[in-house]
């Protein structure tokens, strides 16, 4: 726990893969007045910008580790200063999976909730979304990578792409020394068994039970964020939580390339003891 505005406050992080339910999860958590969860938060990015100033170059000698830690804690403190005390905070950003050591040091009691999904269906979801916006060039892939599905998938899967960067960060966290802080929530399980998922999540985090309304979850508050990426609908959430079945629109060679990549569904591949909430 961290001291924010003079009061002990619990902080957890939401991270993981894109198109995997993080906005849906935050929308569900926001129904509980004792919790605060946003679609996305700039705190992780602020930390990423400040760290190089304090840790390298001409100003590095101006700081010791205690100062660096206090400054980063201050970013959390002041960003959430207006939130009433007694609220459990969930700070959302995909960067957190790549910063598990930082989370552990700044917030020793924090867990990182990583929303995950079969990569085939993540890229299928991206492709469907991008095709709906016929007259826009999404900043997720750029003009040079917008001609065919193969171009778009290649860009998304690159190390700097929207999927590739998050995929690498997830594996870094899952197989790293702080994996015991991870709670992986599989999108298929979240949409098929939402109440069971929330019950397990609440139990792991030590939260009091809450009656969530699964038919009134809709969220469309990301207009400005999505518009800035030229990708309307990127963070839209339907009113009702439900599992939808459809065929993929990805070519077979892309599907074959991604087959068998849901490593978190194999208990033998969980050396660090992460809590995995997934089908089966």
XYZ file of C-alpha atoms in Angstrom:
280
model
C 0.000 0.000 0.000
C 1.036 3.560 -0.654
C 0.513 6.779 1.263
C -1.732 9.004 -0.859
C -2.993 12.314 0.541
C -1.916 11.148 3.979
C -4.075 7.994 3.965
C -3.199 4.372 3.243
C -4.770 3.436 -0.084
C -4.734 0.164 -1.968
C -3.487 0.298 -5.560
C -3.517 -2.429 -8.195
C -2.749 -2.294 -11.910
C -4.609 -3.501 -15.002
C -2.425 -4.426 -17.953
C -2.079 -7.263 -20.476
C -2.923 -7.661 -24.150
C -5.025 -5.333 -26.340
C -8.545 -6.337 -27.408
C -8.630 -8.716 -24.434
C -11.182 -7.204 -22.057
C -9.301 -4.612 -20.006
C -11.877 -1.905 -20.811
C -14.703 -4.359 -20.095
C -13.108 -5.319 -16.770
C -12.621 -1.668 -15.799
C -16.266 -0.964 -16.696
C -17.403 -3.794 -14.442
C -15.176 -2.696 -11.568
C -16.434 0.886 -11.860
C -19.915 -0.322 -10.932
C -18.582 -0.824 -7.409
C -18.484 2.563 -5.638
C -15.572 1.344 -3.516
C -13.375 0.928 -6.589
C -11.872 3.292 -9.171
C -10.842 1.913 -12.569
C -10.235 3.948 -15.725
C -10.098 2.931 -19.386
C -6.464 4.028 -19.398
C -4.222 6.107 -17.190
C -1.165 8.240 -18.022
C 0.652 7.441 -14.760
C 2.747 4.619 -16.245
C 3.743 6.806 -19.196
C 4.673 9.646 -16.828
C 6.906 7.226 -14.928
C 8.469 6.104 -18.226
C 9.245 9.727 -19.129
C 10.654 10.694 -15.742
C 12.832 7.633 -15.133
C 15.408 8.404 -17.876
C 15.874 11.934 -16.553
C 16.649 10.593 -13.080
C 18.587 7.493 -14.091
C 20.853 8.442 -16.970
C 22.651 11.392 -18.480
C 23.765 14.620 -16.883
C 21.099 14.684 -14.140
C 21.481 11.103 -12.894
C 23.936 12.161 -10.166
C 21.324 14.565 -8.753
C 19.213 11.668 -7.466
C 19.575 8.653 -5.242
C 17.150 5.710 -5.252
C 15.115 7.092 -2.351
C 14.542 10.339 -4.231
C 13.636 8.506 -7.417
C 11.128 6.373 -5.528
C 9.526 9.365 -3.791
C 9.159 11.244 -7.073
C 7.437 8.314 -8.791
C 5.165 7.783 -5.788
C 4.335 11.473 -6.061
C 3.045 10.939 -9.600
C 0.501 8.453 -8.234
C -0.300 10.648 -5.259
C -1.036 13.791 -7.207
C -2.794 12.146 -10.138
C -5.280 10.475 -7.782
C -5.379 13.232 -5.143
C -9.047 14.047 -5.875
C -10.224 10.460 -5.397
C -11.940 10.037 -1.987
C -10.064 8.057 0.620
C -11.052 4.460 1.169
C -11.269 3.767 -2.564
C -9.222 0.910 -4.062
C -7.517 2.161 -7.216
C -6.889 0.207 -10.410
C -4.394 2.010 -12.635
C -4.663 0.819 -16.233
C -1.790 0.758 -18.703
C -0.126 -1.968 -20.799
C 3.283 -0.724 -19.643
C 2.853 -2.233 -16.176
C 3.585 -5.809 -17.315
C 7.004 -4.561 -18.423
C 7.529 -2.763 -15.104
C 6.799 -5.477 -12.550
C 9.892 -4.648 -10.472
C 8.806 -1.032 -10.280
C 5.269 -1.960 -9.248
C 6.631 -4.308 -6.577
C 8.870 -1.624 -5.096
C 6.427 1.288 -5.258
C 3.375 -0.687 -4.141
C 4.423 -3.840 -2.232
C 0.810 -5.004 -1.844
C -0.161 -4.475 -5.471
C -1.228 -7.088 -8.004
C -1.089 -6.655 -11.765
C -4.197 -7.922 -13.540
C -3.260 -8.952 -17.077
C -6.164 -9.407 -19.477
C -5.280 -12.018 -22.101
C -6.853 -13.646 -25.140
C -5.994 -16.121 -27.882
C -3.795 -14.041 -30.260
C -5.811 -15.296 -33.254
C -8.886 -13.566 -31.907
C -7.003 -10.453 -30.813
C -5.773 -9.888 -34.358
C -9.149 -10.871 -35.770
C -10.744 -8.243 -33.518
C -8.234 -5.615 -34.653
C -8.889 -6.478 -38.296
C -12.656 -6.223 -37.918
C -12.320 -2.875 -36.189
C -9.926 -1.470 -38.792
C -12.169 -2.624 -41.655
C -15.158 -0.839 -40.149
C -13.317 2.483 -40.434
C -13.097 2.429 -44.225
C -12.030 6.021 -44.779
C -9.524 6.380 -41.944
C -5.895 5.256 -41.693
C -5.462 4.026 -38.142
C -2.334 5.126 -36.327
C -2.103 1.549 -35.064
C -0.601 0.517 -38.387
C 0.035 3.687 -40.411
C -0.282 4.303 -44.135
C 2.719 2.162 -45.122
C 1.177 -0.912 -43.477
C -2.474 -0.422 -44.383
C -2.868 -2.133 -47.764
C -3.645 -5.768 -46.860
C -4.405 -7.821 -43.785
C -0.871 -9.234 -43.986
C 0.617 -5.723 -43.804
C -1.592 -4.776 -40.883
C -0.950 -7.965 -38.918
C 2.798 -7.694 -39.470
C 2.809 -4.152 -38.095
C 0.629 -5.030 -35.112
C 2.880 -7.990 -34.255
C 6.158 -6.082 -34.531
C 8.119 -5.353 -31.360
C 6.783 -1.786 -31.373
C 3.307 -2.715 -32.585
C 0.132 -2.548 -30.511
C 0.068 -6.323 -30.077
C 3.783 -7.183 -30.227
C 4.885 -4.773 -27.502
C 2.159 -5.967 -25.121
C 2.867 -9.632 -25.961
C 6.543 -9.259 -25.086
C 5.714 -7.402 -21.865
C 3.225 -10.098 -20.830
C 5.784 -12.877 -21.244
C 8.410 -10.844 -19.407
C 6.030 -10.548 -16.452
C 4.659 -14.109 -16.581
C 8.029 -15.828 -16.587
C 9.767 -13.281 -14.356
C 10.455 -13.173 -10.650
C 7.291 -11.229 -9.804
C 4.860 -13.592 -11.539
C 3.191 -14.318 -8.178
C 1.791 -10.781 -8.367
C 0.059 -11.505 -11.682
C -3.613 -12.321 -12.109
C -4.297 -13.401 -15.685
C -7.915 -13.095 -16.800
C -8.676 -14.856 -20.069
C -11.187 -12.986 -22.243
C -13.089 -16.176 -23.074
C -13.649 -16.877 -19.383
C -14.509 -13.255 -18.570
C -17.242 -13.146 -21.224
C -18.567 -16.662 -20.542
C -18.434 -16.664 -16.713
C -18.145 -13.008 -15.626
C -19.555 -13.433 -12.120
C -17.255 -16.365 -11.370
C -14.273 -14.384 -12.670
C -15.153 -11.372 -10.527
C -15.670 -13.586 -7.474
C -12.174 -15.090 -7.857
C -10.669 -11.663 -8.504
C -12.339 -10.124 -5.448
C -11.185 -13.039 -3.283
C -7.573 -12.742 -4.463
C -7.547 -8.980 -3.824
C -9.330 -9.207 -0.480
C -12.294 -7.117 -1.633
C -15.784 -7.309 -0.167
C -18.334 -8.947 -2.507
C -20.422 -6.704 -4.752
C -23.498 -7.405 -6.904
C -22.495 -6.446 -10.450
C -25.058 -5.736 -13.181
C -24.001 -7.745 -16.239
C -26.707 -6.237 -18.429
C -25.681 -2.628 -17.913
C -21.952 -2.518 -18.521
C -21.765 -0.442 -21.705
C -18.959 2.082 -22.010
C -18.279 4.500 -24.834
C -16.255 7.135 -23.028
C -13.110 6.728 -25.101
C -14.187 8.904 -28.032
C -11.358 11.429 -27.748
C -8.719 8.787 -27.041
C -9.827 6.619 -29.970
C -10.201 9.596 -32.292
C -6.598 10.605 -31.585
C -5.569 7.176 -32.911
C -7.893 7.419 -35.917
C -9.545 4.249 -34.642
C -13.147 4.913 -33.522
C -14.646 2.171 -31.369
C -11.308 0.923 -30.042
C -12.520 1.107 -26.424
C -16.275 0.687 -26.857
C -17.960 -1.890 -24.602
C -21.356 -3.461 -25.274
C -24.139 -3.119 -22.700
C -24.331 -6.832 -21.915
C -21.472 -9.184 -21.044
C -21.764 -12.199 -23.320
C -19.648 -14.649 -25.264
C -20.024 -14.207 -29.026
C -19.187 -16.915 -31.552
C -18.077 -16.122 -35.084
C -15.699 -17.302 -37.768
C -12.336 -15.589 -38.113
C -11.698 -13.325 -41.087
C -7.929 -13.883 -40.892
C -6.303 -15.872 -43.719
C -5.435 -19.507 -42.798
C -1.661 -18.909 -42.879
C -1.951 -16.218 -40.209
C -4.157 -18.476 -38.073
C -1.619 -21.316 -38.381
C 1.201 -18.961 -37.434
C -0.553 -18.081 -34.162
C -1.876 -21.530 -33.288
C -0.950 -22.856 -29.849
C 0.293 -19.565 -28.390
C -2.043 -19.471 -25.361
C 0.759 -20.528 -23.006
C -1.105 -19.382 -19.881
C -3.721 -22.132 -20.365
C -1.074 -24.800 -19.709
C -0.507 -25.203 -15.931
C 2.917 -26.700 -16.653
C 4.003 -23.343 -18.080
C 3.344 -21.371 -14.902
C 6.651 -21.559 -13.001
C 6.100 -18.343 -11.049
C 2.697 -19.190 -9.616
C 0.575 -16.553 -11.335
C -3.174 -16.822 -10.710
C -4.703 -17.774 -14.067
C -8.459 -17.447 -14.546
C -9.056 -19.206 -17.855
C -11.288 -21.837 -19.457
C -10.748 -25.440 -18.476
